[in-house]
Each structure stands twice: as structure tokens, then as C-alpha cells.
Coordinates of C-alpha atoms in Angstrom, one line a residue:
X587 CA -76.9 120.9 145.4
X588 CA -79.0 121.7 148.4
X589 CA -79.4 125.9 148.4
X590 CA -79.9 126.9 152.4
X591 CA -79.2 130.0 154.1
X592 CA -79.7 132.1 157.0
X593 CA -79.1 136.1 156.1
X594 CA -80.3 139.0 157.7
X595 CA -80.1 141.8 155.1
X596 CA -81.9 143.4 154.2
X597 CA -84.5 141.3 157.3
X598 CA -84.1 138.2 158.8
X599 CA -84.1 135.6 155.9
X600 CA -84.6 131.8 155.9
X601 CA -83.7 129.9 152.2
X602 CA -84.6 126.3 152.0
X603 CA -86.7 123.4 150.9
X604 CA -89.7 123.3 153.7
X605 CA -88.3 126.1 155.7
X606 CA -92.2 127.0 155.7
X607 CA -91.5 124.6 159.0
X608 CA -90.2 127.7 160.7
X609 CA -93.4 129.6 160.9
X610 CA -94.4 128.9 164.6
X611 CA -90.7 129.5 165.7
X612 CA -91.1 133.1 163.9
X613 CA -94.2 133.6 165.6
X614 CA -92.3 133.1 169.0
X615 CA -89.3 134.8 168.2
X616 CA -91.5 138.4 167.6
X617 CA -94.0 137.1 170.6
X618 CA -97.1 136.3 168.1
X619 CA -100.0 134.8 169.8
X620 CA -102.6 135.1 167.8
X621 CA -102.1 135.6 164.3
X622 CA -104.0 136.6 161.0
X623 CA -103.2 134.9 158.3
X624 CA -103.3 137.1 155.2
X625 CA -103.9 135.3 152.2
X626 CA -105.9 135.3 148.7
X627 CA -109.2 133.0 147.8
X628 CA -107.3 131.1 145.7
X629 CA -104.7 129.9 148.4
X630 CA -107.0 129.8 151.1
X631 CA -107.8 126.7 149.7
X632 CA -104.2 125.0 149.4
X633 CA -102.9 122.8 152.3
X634 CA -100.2 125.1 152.5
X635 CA -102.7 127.4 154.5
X636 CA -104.0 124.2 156.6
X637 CA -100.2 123.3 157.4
X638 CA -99.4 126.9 158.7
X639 CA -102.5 126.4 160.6
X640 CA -102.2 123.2 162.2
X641 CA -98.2 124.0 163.1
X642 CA -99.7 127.4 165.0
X643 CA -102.1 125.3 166.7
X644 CA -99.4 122.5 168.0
X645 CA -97.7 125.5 169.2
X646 CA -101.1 126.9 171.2
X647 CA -101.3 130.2 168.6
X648 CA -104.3 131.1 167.4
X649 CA -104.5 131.6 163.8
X650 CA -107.1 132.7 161.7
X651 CA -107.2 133.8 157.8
X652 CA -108.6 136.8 155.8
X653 CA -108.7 136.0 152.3
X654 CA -110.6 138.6 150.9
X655 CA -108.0 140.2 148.7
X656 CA -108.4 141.3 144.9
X657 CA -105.7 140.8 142.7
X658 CA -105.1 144.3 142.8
X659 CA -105.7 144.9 146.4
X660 CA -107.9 148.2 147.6
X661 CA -108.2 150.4 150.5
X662 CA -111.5 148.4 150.8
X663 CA -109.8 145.2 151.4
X664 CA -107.6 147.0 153.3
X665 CA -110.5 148.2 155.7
X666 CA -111.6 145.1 155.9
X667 CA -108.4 143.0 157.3
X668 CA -108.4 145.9 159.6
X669 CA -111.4 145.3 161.0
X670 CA -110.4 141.2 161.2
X671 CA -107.8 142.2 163.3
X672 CA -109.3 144.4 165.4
X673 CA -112.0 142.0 165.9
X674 CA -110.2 139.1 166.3
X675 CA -107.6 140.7 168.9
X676 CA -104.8 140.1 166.7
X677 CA -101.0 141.3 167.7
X678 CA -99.0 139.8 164.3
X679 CA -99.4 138.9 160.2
X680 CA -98.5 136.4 158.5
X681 CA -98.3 137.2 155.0
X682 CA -98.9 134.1 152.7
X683 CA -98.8 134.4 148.6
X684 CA -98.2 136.5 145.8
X685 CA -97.1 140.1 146.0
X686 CA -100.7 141.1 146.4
X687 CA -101.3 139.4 149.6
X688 CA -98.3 140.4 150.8
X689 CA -98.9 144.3 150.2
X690 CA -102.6 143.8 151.6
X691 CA -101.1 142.0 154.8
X692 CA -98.5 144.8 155.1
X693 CA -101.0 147.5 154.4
X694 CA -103.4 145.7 157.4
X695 CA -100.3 145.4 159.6
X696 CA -99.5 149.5 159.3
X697 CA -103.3 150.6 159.5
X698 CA -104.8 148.3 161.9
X699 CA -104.4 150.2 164.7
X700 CA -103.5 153.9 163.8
X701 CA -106.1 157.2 163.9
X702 CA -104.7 158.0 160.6
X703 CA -106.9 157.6 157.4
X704 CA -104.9 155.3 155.1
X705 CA -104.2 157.6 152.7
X706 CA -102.8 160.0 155.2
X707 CA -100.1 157.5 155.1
X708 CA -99.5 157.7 151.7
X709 CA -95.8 158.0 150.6
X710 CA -96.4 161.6 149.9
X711 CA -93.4 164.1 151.9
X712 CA -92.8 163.0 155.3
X713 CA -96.7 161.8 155.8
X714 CA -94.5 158.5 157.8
X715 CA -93.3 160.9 160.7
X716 CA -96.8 160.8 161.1
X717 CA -97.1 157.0 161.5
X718 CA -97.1 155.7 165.4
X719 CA -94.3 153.2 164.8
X720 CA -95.0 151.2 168.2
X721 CA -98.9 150.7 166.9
X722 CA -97.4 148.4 163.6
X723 CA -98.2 145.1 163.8
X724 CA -94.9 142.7 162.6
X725 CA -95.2 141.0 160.2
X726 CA -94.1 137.4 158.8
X727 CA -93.7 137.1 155.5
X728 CA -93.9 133.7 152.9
X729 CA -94.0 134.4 149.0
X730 CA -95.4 132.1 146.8
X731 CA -94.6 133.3 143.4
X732 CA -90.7 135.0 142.8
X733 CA -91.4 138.5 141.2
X734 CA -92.5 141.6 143.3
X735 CA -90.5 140.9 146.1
X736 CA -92.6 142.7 148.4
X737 CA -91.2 140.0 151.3
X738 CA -88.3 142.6 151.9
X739 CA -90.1 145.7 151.1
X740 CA -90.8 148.9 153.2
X741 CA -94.1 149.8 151.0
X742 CA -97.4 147.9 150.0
X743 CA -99.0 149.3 146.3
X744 CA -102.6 149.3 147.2
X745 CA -105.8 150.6 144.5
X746 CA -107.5 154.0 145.5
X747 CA -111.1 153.3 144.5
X748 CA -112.6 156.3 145.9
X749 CA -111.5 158.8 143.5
X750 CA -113.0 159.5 139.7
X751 CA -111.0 156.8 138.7
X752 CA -108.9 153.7 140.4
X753 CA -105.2 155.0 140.9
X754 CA -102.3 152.8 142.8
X755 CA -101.0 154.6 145.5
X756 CA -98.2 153.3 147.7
X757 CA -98.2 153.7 151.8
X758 CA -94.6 153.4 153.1
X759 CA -92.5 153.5 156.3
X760 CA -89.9 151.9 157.6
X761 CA -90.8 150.0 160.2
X762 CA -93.4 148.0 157.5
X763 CA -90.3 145.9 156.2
X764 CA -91.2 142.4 157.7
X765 CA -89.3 141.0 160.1
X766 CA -89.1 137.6 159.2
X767 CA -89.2 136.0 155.8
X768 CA -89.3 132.4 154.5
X769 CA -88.3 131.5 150.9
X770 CA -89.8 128.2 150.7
X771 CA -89.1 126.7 146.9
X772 CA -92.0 124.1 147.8
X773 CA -94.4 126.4 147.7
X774 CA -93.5 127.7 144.2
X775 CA -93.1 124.5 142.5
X776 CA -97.3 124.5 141.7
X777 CA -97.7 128.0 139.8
X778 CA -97.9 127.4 136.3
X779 CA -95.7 128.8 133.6
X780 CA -97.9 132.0 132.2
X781 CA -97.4 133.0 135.8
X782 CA -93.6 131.7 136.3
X783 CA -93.0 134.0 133.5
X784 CA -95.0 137.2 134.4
X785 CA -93.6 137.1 137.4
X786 CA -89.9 136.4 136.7
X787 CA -89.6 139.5 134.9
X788 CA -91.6 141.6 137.2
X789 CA -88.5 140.6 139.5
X790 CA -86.2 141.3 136.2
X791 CA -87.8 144.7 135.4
X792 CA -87.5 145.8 139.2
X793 CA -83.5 144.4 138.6
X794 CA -83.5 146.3 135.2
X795 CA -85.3 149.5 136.5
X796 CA -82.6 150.0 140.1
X797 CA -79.8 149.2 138.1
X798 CA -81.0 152.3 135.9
X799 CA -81.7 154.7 138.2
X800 CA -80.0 157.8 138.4
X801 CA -79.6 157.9 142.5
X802 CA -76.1 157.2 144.2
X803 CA -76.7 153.6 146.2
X804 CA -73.3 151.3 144.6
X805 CA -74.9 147.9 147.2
X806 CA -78.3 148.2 145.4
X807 CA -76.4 148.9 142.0
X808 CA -74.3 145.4 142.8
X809 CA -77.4 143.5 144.0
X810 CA -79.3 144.8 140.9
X811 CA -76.5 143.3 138.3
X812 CA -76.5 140.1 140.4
X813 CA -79.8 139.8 140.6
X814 CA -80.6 140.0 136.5
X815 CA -77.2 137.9 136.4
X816 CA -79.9 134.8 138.6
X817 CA -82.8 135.9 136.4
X818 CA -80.9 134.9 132.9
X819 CA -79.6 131.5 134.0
X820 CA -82.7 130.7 136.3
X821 CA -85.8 131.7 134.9
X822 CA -85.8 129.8 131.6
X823 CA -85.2 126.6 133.7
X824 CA -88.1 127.9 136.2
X825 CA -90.6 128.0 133.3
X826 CA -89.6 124.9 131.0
X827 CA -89.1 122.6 134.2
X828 CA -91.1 123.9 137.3
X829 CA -90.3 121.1 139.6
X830 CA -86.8 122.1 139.7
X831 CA -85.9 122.9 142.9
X832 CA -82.6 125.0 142.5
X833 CA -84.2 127.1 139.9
X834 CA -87.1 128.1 142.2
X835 CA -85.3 129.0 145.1
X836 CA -82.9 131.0 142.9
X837 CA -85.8 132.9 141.2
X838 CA -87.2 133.2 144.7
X839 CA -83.9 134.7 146.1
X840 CA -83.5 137.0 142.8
X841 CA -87.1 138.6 143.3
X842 CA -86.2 139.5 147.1
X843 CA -82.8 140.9 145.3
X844 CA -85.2 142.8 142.9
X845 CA -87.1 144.7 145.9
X846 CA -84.0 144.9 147.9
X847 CA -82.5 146.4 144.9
X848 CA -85.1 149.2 144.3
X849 CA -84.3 151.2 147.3
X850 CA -82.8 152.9 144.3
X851 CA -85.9 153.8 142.7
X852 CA -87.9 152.8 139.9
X853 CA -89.1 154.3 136.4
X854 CA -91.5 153.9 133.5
X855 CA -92.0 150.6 133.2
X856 CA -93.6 151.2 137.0
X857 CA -95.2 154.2 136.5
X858 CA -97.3 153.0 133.3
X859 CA -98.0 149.6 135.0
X860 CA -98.8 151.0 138.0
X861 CA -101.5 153.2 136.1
X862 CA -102.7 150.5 133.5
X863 CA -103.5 147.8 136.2
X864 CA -105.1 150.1 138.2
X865 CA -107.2 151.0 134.7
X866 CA -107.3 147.7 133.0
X867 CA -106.9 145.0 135.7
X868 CA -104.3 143.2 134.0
X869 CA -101.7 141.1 135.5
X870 CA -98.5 143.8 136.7
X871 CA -95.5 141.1 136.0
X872 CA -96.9 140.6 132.8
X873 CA -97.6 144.6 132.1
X874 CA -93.7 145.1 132.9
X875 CA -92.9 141.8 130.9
X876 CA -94.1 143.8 128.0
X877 CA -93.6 147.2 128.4
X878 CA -89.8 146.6 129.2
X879 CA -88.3 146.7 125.6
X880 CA -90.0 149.9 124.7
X881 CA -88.8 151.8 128.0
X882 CA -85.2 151.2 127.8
X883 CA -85.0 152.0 123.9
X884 CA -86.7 155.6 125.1
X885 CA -84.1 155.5 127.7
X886 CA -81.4 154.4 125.8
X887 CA -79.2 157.9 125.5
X888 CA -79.3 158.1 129.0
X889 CA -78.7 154.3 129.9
X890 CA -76.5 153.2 127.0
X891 CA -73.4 153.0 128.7
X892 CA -74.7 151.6 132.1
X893 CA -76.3 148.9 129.9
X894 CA -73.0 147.9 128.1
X895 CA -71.6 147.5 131.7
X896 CA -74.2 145.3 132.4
X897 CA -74.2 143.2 129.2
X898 CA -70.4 142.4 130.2
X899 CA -71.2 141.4 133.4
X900 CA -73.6 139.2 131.6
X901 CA -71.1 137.6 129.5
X902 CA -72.1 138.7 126.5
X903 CA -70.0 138.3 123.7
X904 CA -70.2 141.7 121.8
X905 CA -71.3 143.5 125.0
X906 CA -73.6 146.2 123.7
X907 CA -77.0 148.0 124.8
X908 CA -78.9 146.3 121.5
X909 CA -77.1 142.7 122.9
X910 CA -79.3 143.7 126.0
X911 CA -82.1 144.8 124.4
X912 CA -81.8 141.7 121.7
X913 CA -81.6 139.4 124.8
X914 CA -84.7 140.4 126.6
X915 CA -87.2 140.1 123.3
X916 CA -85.8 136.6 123.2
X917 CA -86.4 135.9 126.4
X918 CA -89.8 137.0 126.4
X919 CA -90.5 135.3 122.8
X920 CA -89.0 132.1 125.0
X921 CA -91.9 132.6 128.1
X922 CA -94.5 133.1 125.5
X923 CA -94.9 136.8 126.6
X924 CA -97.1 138.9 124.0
X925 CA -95.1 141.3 121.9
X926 CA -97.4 144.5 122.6
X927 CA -99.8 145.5 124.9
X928 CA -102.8 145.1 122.0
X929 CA -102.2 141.5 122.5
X930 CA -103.6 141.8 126.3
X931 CA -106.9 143.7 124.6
X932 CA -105.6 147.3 125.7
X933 CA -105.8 149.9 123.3
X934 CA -104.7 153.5 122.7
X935 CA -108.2 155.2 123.6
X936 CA -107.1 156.3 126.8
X937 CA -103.8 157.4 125.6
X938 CA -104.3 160.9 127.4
X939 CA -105.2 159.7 130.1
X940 CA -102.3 156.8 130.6
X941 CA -99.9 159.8 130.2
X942 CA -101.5 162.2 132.7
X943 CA -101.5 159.5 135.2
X944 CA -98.4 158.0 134.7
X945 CA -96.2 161.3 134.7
X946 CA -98.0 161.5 138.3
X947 CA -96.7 158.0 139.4
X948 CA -93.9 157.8 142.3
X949 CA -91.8 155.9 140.3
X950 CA -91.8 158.4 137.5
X951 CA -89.3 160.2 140.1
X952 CA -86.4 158.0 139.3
X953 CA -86.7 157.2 135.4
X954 CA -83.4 158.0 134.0
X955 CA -84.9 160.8 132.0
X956 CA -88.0 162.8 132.7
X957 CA -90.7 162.0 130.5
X958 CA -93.8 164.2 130.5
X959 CA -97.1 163.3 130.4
X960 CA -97.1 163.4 125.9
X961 CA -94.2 161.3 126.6
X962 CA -95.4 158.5 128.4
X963 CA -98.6 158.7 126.1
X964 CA -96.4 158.1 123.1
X965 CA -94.2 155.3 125.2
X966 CA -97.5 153.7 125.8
X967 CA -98.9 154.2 122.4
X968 CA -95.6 152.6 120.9
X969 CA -95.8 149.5 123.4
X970 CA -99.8 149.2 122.2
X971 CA -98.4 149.2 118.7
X972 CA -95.0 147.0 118.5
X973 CA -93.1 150.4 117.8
X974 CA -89.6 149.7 119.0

């Protein structure tokens, strides 16, 4: 069965096999004439780039690429796409691969061509009011991999590296959601399984995390259950047979439901990965992959009943929070995701540390319980150690 669609909440969406077609007719639609492409090394490299390219040039828009963008992308990367648009006259984005090119591009897009020092923009109190809305570049946005969702986001999680150490902040406004998005399944159907996996339950733990949050929003609380509902019948297929079409735009369409979903907030899971890829550089699907089990089980009191909802909308037999929790370590064990976080080389001699800078993370806001900073130290330790 063919999957198409044309939706425009929470942006204007396009869903389809080779709707990556549509970029020049996005371009016109927001008055793009010369574009920056914002991409990483990796995919500067793939036809996909050369495509979006030569359909901009048919069309007489310019478009060039800026692939300089870590894997964790930095206000240094940041500065630097700034100054490609600047220099290159640029008056649009288009966003091209995983969720850290898409952040970077959205984090270019907002700073380009404000006064502001980035970090003045950080989503700290009402630091957006201070944003000039009309001086944000739009953006056009076409993930690669289905997990962060960042396509229908309103924030890009970029790495501090100016203080004593790196720490993620996030900038944020409004007006930084993208205004078009294309979920093309083609351009998923080359990432390999490790990363299928790692980011399939980034989208599940953004799912998992909204559907858990304390704050009153029932749509993101429905698009949350759905979303996890795509994520258990789609993601298994995604990783044992990546050339299946229906699977990948599913998993595509759930990871936008994810990021949709977490207008709600966020939690633990986010706050620790958040401050252990900024520390250790590891991948940030595959830090939520893992840490997952061991934040709902220190959740649990305040989540059990929430989570037996959820297992019945699952259609589990015995609904039940350790049915959910049972459900999840066999899906992992299933993508070949490590059991503890010792398995990815990170140990507990940071500990402190992890905890003082997690508690500090904005998505420690809107964890169903408070944790302190000796709190997240001994979540983290626990997820180092297997302790469940």
C-alpha cells in the first residue's frame, strides 16, 4: 500500500516515496532564491545532495552547501553557517539529514542575521521576545534518519564549547519551526541498522518521555500513545528489512509524532543524554536507547498508572507497567542495543558531575518527579551498572 499525505499540523507536511521532488516547488512557495543547503560531511557526498542541487538549478535557484557540522553540533559550527549565509547572500535553508543537521540549519536560520549573541537566545525566560522574528530565515526541512524529529520542532540542541566544560543548550522560538517538511522514505532506506535502531527509540523515548509528563496537553498525550503504538509495529521491520518502504515512512512519520509530541515536555532520559553527549560524544538515540529502562523504573510511582493505560492501548495482554517495561528490554535485546551504559566505555568517574549537570538540564523541568542532582547521579550510576 502506497503511504502519501499532505497535512499541515503541526507545519506543512509532504509523506511519500520521492516527495524529495518537491524541493524547488517549496523553495517558490516561501520565495527562496538562493538557498544554503545545510548538511553533514558524510551526506555532502550522497547524490541525494547533487539531486537537490541540480532540481534548484533547473529551477534558476542558487544553491550552495555548508557541511561543516559535528555530530554534536557547536556554536562554532553555528558561527560558521552564519557567516556562509551572510556571505553568500542567502534568504532560505534547506535542512538535509539527521537531527544534527537539522538543529545546525535551524540554529543558522535564527542567528544569521540577528545582533543577538547566540546564547542570548537561549531558551532561558522569555530571552525569544528578544528575537527579531522578521530577521529568521525559513526554513525547509528533509530528515534522513526517523528519531529526533527536529523537522517539526521549534528548538535546535546545539554544544556550548566556550565554557569549562561542553554543555547542550537549546535556542528556541517559535517562528524556527520549519515551514515545509518532506518525509521522503527513499532517503532512509541506506542507514544501516545500529543507526535504524538508535534512532528509532530516540523517536520512542521522545513518545515515552511526552506521554509522561506531568503538563496538561490531551493532543500531544494522543499523538504520544499513537506514536509508540507506530514504533512497536514498525521499527522491528525497519531494522530487520531496511528496504521496506512502509516501515520507513511509518518510522519517519512516528519520529515527527515524537517532536510533535513533546511540546509536552521531556525528562531524564533527556536531561542525562543531553549532558553525557555533550561529555562523552556518544551517539544521543542510542544514549536514550539505553538509559530508558532505568528512568521509568525511578519513575515508576509516579507513572504506573499512565503506563498501564498505555500498555492497553498497546494491546497487551496482562496490561501492566512491568508488561511495558518487559517490552522495551526486548525490544532493545531485538536491535542489538547494549544493556548499560559501561558497554559504550562510559564509566561512573564523573558521577558528580553527570548529576550536577543533568539536574540543570531543561528537560529535567518536566520529569514526572523531581530528581536532584544525588539522584540523577545514582540513576546514572544504576544505568552504568545494569541496576534495574
Amino acid at each position: 500500500m502506497a503511504l502519501e499525505a499532505h497535512w499541515h499540523y503541526p507545519t506543512d507536511i509532504r509523506v511519500g516515496a520521492g516527495c524529495l521532488s518537491l524541493i524547488t516547488q517549496c523553495c517558490e512557495s516561501l520565495n527562496i532564491t538562493r538557498a544554503l543547503l545545510v548538511t553533514d560531511s558524510q551526506l555532502a557526498t550522497f547524490p541525494m545532495v547533487r539531486q537537490v542541487q541540480d532540481l534548484c538549478q533547473a529551477r534558476q535557484i542558487h544553491c550552495e552547501v555548508f557541511s561543516q557540522i559535528a555530530s554534536d553540533p557547536t556554536d562554532d559550527d553555528v558561527a560558521l553557517g552564519a557567516e556562509k549565509v551572510n556571505k553568500a547572500g542567502s534568504d532560505g535553508i534547506i535542512a538535509l539529514g539527521g537531527g544534527a543537521s537539522l538543529d545546525a540549519a535551524k540554529a543558522i536560520a535564527l542567528s544569521a542575521r540577528q545582533t543577538l549573541p547566540l546564547w542570548d537566545m537561549e531558551d532561558v525566560g522569555d530571552n525569544w521576545l528578544r528575537i527579531d522574528t522578521d530577521k529568521i530565515l525559513p526554513v525547509i526541512a528533509v530528515p534522513t534518519t526517523a528519531g529526533t524529529g527536529s523537522e517539526v520542532g521549534r528548538a535546535a540542541v546545539i554544544t556550548d564549547l566556550q565554557g569549562q566544560y561542553p554543555k547542550k543548550r537549546i535556542l528556541f522560538h517559535p517562528k524556527l519551526m520549519p515551514l515545509k517538511v518532506l518525509l521522503d522514505p527513499l532517503l532512509t532506506l541506506q542507514l544501516p541498522p545500529n543507526i535504524t535502531a538508535a534512532t528509532g527509540m530516540d523517536a520512542l523515548s521522545h513518545l515515552l518521555e511526552a506521554y509522561c509528563s506531568p503538563h496538561f496537553h490531551p493532543m500531544a498525550e494522543g499523538i504520544a500513545v499513537e506514536g509508540i503504538k507506530r514504533i512497536k509495529s514498525y521499527l522491528p521491520i525497519a531494522f530487520e528489512n531496511g528496504d521496506n518502504i512502509e516501515a520507513r515512512t511509518q518510522m519517519l512519520v512516528a519520529s515527527s509524532m515524537g517532536a510533535t509530541a513533546f511540546q509536552r515536555g521531556l525528562g531524564a532520559m533527556h536531561a542525562l543524554a543531553h549532558t553525557l553527549g555533550a561529555l562523552y560524544h556518544k551517539h544521543h538515540g542510542l544514549l536514550n536507547a539505553i538509559l530508558m529502562p532505568y528512568v521509568l523504573k525511578h519513575n515508576q510511582s509516579a507513572i504506573e498508572r499512565k503506563i498501564i493505560y498505555l500498555a492497553t492501548c498497546l494491546e497487551f495482554e496482562h496490561p501492566s507497567f512491568d508488561g511495558v517495561l518487559a517490552w522495551i528490554l526486548a525490544m532493545r535485546r531485538r536491535l542489538h542495543i547494549p544493556h548499560t551504559l559501561a558497554l559504550i566505555d562510559i564509566d561512573i568517574d564523573d558521577a558528580k558531575r553527570v548529576g550536577e549537570m543533568a539536574v540543570c538540564d531543561g528537560a529535567a523541568a518536566t520529569n514526572p518527579i523531581l530528581l536532584s542532582a544525588k539522584q540523577y547521579t545514582a540513576l546514572f550510576i544504576d544505568a552504568v551498572e545494569g541496576r534495574l
